PDB file of C-alpha atoms in Angstrom:
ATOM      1  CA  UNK A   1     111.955 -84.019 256.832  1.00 43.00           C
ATOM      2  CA  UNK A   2     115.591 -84.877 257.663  1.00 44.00           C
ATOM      3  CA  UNK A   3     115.094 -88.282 255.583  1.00 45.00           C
ATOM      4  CA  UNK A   4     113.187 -87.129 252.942  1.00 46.00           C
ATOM      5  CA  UNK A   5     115.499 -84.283 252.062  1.00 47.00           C
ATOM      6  CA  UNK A   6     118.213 -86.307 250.651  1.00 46.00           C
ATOM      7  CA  UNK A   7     115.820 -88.256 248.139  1.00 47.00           C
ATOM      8  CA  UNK A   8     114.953 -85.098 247.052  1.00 47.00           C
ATOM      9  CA  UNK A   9     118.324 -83.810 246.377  1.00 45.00           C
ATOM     10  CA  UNK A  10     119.053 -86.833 244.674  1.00 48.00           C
ATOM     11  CA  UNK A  11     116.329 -86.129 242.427  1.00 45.00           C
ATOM     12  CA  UNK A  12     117.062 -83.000 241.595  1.00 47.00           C
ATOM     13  CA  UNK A  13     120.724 -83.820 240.953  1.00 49.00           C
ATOM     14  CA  UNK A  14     119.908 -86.009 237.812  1.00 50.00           C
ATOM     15  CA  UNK A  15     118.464 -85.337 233.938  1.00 84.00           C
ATOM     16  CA  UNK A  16     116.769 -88.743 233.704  1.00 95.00           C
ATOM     17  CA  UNK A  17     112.801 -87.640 233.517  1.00 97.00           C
ATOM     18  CA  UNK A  18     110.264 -90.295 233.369  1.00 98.00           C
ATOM     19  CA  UNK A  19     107.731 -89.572 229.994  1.00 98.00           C
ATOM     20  CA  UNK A  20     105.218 -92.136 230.837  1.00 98.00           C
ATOM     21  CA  UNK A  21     102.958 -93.364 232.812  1.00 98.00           C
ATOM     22  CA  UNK A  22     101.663 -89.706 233.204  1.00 97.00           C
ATOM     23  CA  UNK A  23      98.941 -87.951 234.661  1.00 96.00           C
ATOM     24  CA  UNK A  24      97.253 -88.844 231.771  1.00 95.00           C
ATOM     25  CA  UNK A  25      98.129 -91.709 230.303  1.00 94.00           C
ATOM     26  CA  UNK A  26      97.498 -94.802 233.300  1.00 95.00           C
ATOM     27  CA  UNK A  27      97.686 -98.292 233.106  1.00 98.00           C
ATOM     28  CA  UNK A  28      95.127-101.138 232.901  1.00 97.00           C
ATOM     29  CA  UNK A  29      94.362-103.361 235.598  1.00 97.00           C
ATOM     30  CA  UNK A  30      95.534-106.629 233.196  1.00 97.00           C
ATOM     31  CA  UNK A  31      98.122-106.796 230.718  1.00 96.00           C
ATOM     32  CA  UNK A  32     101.762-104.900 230.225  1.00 97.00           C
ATOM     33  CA  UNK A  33     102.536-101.470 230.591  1.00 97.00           C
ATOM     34  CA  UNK A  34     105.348 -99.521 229.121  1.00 98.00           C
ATOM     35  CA  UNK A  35     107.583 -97.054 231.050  1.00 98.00           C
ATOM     36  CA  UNK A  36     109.459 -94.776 229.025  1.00 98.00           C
ATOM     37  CA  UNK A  37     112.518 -92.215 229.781  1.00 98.00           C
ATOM     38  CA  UNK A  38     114.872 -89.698 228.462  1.00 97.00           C
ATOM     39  CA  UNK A  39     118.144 -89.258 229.790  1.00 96.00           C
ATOM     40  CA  UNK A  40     121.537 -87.453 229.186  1.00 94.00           C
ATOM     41  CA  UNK A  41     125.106 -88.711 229.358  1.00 92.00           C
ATOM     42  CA  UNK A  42     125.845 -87.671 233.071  1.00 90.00           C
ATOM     43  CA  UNK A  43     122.840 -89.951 234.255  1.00 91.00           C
ATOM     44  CA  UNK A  44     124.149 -93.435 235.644  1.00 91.00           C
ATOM     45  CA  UNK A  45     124.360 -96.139 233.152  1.00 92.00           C
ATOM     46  CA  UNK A  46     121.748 -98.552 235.242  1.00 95.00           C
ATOM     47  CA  UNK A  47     118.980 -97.811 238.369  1.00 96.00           C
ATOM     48  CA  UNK A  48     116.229-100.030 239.676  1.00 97.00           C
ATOM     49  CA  UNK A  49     112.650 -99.620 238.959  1.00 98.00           C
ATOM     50  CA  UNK A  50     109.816 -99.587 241.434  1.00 97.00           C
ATOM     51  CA  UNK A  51     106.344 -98.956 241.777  1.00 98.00           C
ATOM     52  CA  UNK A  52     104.783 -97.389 244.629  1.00 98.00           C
ATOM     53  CA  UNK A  53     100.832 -98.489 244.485  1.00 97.00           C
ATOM     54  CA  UNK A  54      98.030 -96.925 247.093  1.00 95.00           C
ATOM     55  CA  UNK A  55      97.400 -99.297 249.175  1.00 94.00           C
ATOM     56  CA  UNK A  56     101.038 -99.451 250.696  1.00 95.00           C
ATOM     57  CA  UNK A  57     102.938 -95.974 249.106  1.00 95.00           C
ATOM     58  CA  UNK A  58     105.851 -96.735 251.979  1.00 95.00           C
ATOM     59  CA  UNK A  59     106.626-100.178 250.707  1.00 96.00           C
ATOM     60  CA  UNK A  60     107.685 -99.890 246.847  1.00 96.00           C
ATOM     61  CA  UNK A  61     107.074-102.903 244.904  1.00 96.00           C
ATOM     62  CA  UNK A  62     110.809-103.484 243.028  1.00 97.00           C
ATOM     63  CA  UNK A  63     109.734-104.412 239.295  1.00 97.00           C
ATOM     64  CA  UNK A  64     113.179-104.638 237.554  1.00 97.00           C
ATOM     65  CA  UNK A  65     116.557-104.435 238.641  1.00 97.00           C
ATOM     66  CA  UNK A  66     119.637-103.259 236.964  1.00 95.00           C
ATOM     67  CA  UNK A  67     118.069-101.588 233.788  1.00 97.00           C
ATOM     68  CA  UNK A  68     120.169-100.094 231.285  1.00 96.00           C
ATOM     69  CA  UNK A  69     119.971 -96.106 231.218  1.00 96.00           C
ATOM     70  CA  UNK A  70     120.379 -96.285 227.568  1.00 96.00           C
ATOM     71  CA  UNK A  71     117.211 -98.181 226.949  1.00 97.00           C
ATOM     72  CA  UNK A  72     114.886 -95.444 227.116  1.00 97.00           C
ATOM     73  CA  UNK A  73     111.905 -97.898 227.447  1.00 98.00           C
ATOM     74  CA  UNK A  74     110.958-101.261 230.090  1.00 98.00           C
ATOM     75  CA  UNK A  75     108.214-103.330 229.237  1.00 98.00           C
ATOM     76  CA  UNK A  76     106.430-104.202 232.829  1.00 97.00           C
ATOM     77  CA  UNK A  77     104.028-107.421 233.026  1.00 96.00           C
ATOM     78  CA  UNK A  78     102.974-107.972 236.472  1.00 95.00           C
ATOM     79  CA  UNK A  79     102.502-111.431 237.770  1.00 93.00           C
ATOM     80  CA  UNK A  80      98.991-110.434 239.079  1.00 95.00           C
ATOM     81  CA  UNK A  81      96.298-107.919 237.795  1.00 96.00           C
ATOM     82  CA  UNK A  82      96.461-104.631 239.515  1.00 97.00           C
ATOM     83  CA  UNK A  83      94.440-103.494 241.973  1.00 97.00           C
ATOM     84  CA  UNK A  84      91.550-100.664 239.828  1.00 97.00           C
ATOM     85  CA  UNK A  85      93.064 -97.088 241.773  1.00 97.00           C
ATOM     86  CA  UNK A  86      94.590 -93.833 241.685  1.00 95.00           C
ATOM     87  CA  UNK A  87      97.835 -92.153 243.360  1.00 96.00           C
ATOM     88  CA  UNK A  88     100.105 -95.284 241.639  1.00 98.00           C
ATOM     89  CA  UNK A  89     103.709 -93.837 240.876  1.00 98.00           C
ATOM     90  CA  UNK A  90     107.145 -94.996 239.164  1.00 98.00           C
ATOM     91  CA  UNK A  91     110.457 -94.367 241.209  1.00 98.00           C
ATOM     92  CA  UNK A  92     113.722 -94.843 239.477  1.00 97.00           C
ATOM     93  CA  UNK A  93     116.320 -95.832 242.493  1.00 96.00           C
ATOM     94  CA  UNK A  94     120.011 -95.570 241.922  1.00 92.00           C
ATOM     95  CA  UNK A  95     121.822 -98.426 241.533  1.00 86.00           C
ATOM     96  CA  UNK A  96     125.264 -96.507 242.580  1.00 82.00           C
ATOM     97  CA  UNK A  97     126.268 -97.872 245.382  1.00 78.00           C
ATOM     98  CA  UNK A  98     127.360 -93.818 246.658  1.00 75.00           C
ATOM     99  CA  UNK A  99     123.905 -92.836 245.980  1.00 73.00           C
ATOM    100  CA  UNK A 100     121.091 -95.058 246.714  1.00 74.00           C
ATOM    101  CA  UNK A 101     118.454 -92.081 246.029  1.00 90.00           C
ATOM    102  CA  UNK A 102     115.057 -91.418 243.914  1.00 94.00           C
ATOM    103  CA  UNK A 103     116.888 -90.537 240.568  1.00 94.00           C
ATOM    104  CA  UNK A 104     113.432 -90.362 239.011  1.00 97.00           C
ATOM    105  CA  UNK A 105     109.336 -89.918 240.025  1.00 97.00           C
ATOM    106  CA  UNK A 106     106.675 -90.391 237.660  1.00 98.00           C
ATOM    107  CA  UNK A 107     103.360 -88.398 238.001  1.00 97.00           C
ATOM    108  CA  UNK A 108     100.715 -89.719 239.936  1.00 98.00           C
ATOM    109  CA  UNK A 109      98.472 -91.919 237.577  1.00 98.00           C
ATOM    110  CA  UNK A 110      95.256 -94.376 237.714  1.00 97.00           C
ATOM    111  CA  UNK A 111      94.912 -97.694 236.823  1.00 97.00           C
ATOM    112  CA  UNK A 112      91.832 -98.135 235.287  1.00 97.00           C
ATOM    113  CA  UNK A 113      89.415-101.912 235.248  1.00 96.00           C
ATOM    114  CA  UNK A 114      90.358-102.933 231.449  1.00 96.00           C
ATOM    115  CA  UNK A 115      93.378-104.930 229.896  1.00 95.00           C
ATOM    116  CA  UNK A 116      96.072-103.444 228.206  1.00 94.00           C
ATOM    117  CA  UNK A 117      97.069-103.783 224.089  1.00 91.00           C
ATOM    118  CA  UNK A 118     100.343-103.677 225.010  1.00 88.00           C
ATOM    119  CA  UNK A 119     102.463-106.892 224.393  1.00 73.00           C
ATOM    120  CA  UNK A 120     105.435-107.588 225.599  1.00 59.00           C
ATOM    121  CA  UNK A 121     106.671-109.872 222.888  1.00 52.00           C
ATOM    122  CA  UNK A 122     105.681-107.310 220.386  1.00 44.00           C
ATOM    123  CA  UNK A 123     107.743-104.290 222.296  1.00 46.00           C
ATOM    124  CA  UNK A 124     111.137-106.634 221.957  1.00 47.00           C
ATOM    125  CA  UNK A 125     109.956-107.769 218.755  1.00 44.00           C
ATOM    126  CA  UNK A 126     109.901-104.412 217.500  1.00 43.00           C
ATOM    127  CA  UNK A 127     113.214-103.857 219.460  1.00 45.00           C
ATOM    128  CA  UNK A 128     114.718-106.998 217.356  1.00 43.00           C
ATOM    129  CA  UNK A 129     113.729-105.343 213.914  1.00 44.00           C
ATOM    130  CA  UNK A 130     114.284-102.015 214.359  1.00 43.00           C
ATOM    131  CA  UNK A 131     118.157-103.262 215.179  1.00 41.00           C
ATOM    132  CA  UNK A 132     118.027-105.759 212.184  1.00 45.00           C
ATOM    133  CA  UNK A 133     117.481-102.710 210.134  1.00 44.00           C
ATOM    134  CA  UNK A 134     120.154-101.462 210.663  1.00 40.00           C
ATOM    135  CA  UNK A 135     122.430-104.360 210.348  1.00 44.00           C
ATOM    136  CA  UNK A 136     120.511-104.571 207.084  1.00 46.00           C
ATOM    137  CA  UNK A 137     121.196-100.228 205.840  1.00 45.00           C
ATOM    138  CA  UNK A 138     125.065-100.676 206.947  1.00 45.00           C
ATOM    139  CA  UNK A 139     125.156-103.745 205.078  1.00 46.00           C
ATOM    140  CA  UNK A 140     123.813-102.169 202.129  1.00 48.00           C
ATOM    141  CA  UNK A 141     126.235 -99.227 202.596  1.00 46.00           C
ATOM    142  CA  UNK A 142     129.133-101.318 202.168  1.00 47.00           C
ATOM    143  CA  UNK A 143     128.036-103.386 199.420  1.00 50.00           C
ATOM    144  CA  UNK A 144     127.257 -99.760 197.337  1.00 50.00           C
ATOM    145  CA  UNK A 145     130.528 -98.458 198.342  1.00 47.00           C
ATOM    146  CA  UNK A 146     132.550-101.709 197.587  1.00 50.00           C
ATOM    147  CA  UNK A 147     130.515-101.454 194.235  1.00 51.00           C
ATOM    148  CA  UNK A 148     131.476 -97.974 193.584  1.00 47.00           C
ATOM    149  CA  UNK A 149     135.243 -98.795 194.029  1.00 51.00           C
ATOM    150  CA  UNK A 150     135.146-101.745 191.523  1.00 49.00           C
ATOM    151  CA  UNK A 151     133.544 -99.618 189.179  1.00 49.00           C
ATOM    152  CA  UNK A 152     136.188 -97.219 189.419  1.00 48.00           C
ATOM    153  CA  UNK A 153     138.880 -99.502 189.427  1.00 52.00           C
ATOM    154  CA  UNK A 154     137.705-100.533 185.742  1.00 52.00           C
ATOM    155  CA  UNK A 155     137.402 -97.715 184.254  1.00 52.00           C
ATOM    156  CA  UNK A 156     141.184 -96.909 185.438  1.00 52.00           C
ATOM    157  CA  UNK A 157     142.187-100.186 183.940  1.00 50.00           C
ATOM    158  CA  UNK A 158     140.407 -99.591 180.888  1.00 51.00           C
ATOM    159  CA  UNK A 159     141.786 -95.970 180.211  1.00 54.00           C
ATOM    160  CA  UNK A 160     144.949 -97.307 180.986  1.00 50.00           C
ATOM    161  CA  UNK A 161     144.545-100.031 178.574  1.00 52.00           C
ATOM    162  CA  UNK A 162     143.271 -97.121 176.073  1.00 56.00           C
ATOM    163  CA  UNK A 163     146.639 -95.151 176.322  1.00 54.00           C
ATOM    164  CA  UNK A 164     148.607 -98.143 175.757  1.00 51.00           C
ATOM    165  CA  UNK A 165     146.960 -99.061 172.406  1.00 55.00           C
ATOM    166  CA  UNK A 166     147.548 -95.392 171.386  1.00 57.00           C
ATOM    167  CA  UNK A 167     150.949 -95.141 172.641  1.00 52.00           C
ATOM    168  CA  UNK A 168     151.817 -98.724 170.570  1.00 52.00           C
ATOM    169  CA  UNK A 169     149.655 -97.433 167.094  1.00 57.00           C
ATOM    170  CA  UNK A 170     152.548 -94.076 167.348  1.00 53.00           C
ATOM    171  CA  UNK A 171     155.249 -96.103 167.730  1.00 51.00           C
ATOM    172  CA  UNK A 172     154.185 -98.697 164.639  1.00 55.00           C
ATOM    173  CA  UNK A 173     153.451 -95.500 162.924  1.00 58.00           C
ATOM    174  CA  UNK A 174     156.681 -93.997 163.737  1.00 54.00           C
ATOM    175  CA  UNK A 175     158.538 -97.424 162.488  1.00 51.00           C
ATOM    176  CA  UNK A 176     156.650 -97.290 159.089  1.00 54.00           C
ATOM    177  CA  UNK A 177     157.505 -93.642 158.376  1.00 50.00           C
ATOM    178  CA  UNK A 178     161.323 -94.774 159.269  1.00 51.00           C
ATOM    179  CA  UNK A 179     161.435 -97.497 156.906  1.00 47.00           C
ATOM    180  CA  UNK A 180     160.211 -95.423 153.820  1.00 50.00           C
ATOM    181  CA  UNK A 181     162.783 -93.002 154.607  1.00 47.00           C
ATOM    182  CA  UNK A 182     165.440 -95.291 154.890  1.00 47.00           C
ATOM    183  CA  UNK A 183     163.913 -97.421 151.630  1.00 46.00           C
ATOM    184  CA  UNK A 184     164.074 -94.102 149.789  1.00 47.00           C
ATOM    185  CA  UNK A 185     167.160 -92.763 150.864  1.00 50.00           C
ATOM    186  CA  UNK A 186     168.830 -96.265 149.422  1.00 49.00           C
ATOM    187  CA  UNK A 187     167.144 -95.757 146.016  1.00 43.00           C
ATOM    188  CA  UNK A 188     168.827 -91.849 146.079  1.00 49.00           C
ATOM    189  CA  UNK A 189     172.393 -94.074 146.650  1.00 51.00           C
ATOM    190  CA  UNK A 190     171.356 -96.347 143.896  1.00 41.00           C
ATOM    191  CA  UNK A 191     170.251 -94.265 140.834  1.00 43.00           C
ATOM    192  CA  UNK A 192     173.445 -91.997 140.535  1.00 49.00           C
ATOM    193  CA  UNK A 193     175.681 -95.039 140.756  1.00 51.00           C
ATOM    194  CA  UNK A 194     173.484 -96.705 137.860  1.00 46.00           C
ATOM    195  CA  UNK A 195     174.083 -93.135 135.654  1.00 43.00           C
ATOM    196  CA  UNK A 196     177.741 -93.446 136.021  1.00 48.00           C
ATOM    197  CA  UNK A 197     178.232 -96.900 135.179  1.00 52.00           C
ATOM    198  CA  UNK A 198     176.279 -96.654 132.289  1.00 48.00           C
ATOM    199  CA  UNK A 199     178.086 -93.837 131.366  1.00 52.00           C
ATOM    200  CA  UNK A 200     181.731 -95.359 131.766  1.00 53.00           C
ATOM    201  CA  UNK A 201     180.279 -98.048 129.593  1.00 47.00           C
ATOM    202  CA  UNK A 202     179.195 -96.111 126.917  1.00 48.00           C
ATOM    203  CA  UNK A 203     183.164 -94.454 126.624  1.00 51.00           C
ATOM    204  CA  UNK A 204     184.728 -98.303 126.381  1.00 47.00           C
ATOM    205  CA  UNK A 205     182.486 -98.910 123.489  1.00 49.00           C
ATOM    206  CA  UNK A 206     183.490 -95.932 121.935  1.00 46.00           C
TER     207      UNK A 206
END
């Protein structure tokens, strides 16, 4: 009981929860297996994965070292075909090096004669595309919002463009007006100036 107690603790200290294999939902004797995980952000950012199988529960067989917290998912493909059973389990094992406790236990589950559809190429296949996806939606993103500002940027040029035309059209406008003033104002000078010497002629000849 003594050394049992602090696994337990350890267990209990830590979110991470193991979703599958479950009661429920085994593994097949041939092919890979996936063994999947939620977690929160006080969990430690890597443990070590083992198996425990029935025919030797006190000697866990270590499947994957080091795996990332984050993941949420492990792809297992075991070297050899398992052993057709029940009582198999999944231990997640701290990779701290304070705390070298169970941070994890799956249920108990079966493994069943049969082989698995699970691929492992296909799981970090899927992986690969559901990332390039992303790539691709940010990239696309950007490439709206760059369009957006170009857009913008020409219809500011062109309105500017707009009020300059105007602003020149007043101004000719304004210099046309002038000129007729000042042409008329000239013939007002002019036509008096006519009347008088005509006038001044017609008292010589007299």
């Amino acid at each position: 009981m003594l050394f049992i107690a602090p696994l337990v603790l350890a267990a209990v200290a830590r979110a991470i929860q193991i979703t599958a294999p479950t009661n429920t939902s085994g593994w097949e004797t041939s092919g890979s297996e996936v063994i999947t995980w939620t977690s929160v952000d006080t969990d430690p950012s890597q443990f070590t994965i083992q198996l425990v199988t029935p025919a030797d529960p006190n000697n866990p067989t270590t499947i994957a070292a080091n795996v990332s917290t984050s993941d949420g998912s492990y792809t297992y493909t075991p070297s050899a075909d398992l052993a057709a059973g029940d009582d198999y389990r999944v231990n997640f094992i701290s990779a701290a090096t304070d705390n070298t406790g169970i941070l994890a236990q799956s249920d108990y589950f079966d493994v069943e004669s049969g082989s698995s559809t699970v691929s492992g190429s296909s799981a970090a296949s899927s992986s690969t595309s559901s990332a390039s996806s992303a790539s691709s939606s940010s990239a696309s993103s950007a490439s709206s919002a760059s369009s957006a500002s170009a857009a913008a940027s020409s219809t500011s040029a062109a309105s500017a463009a707009s009020s300059a035309s105007s602003a020149a059209s007043a101004a000719s406008s304004a210099a046309s007006a002038s000129a007729s003033a000042s042409a008329s104002s000239g013939a007002e000078r002019v036509v008096p100036g006519l009347v008088l010497g005509l006038a001044g002629l017609a008292a010589v000849l007299v």
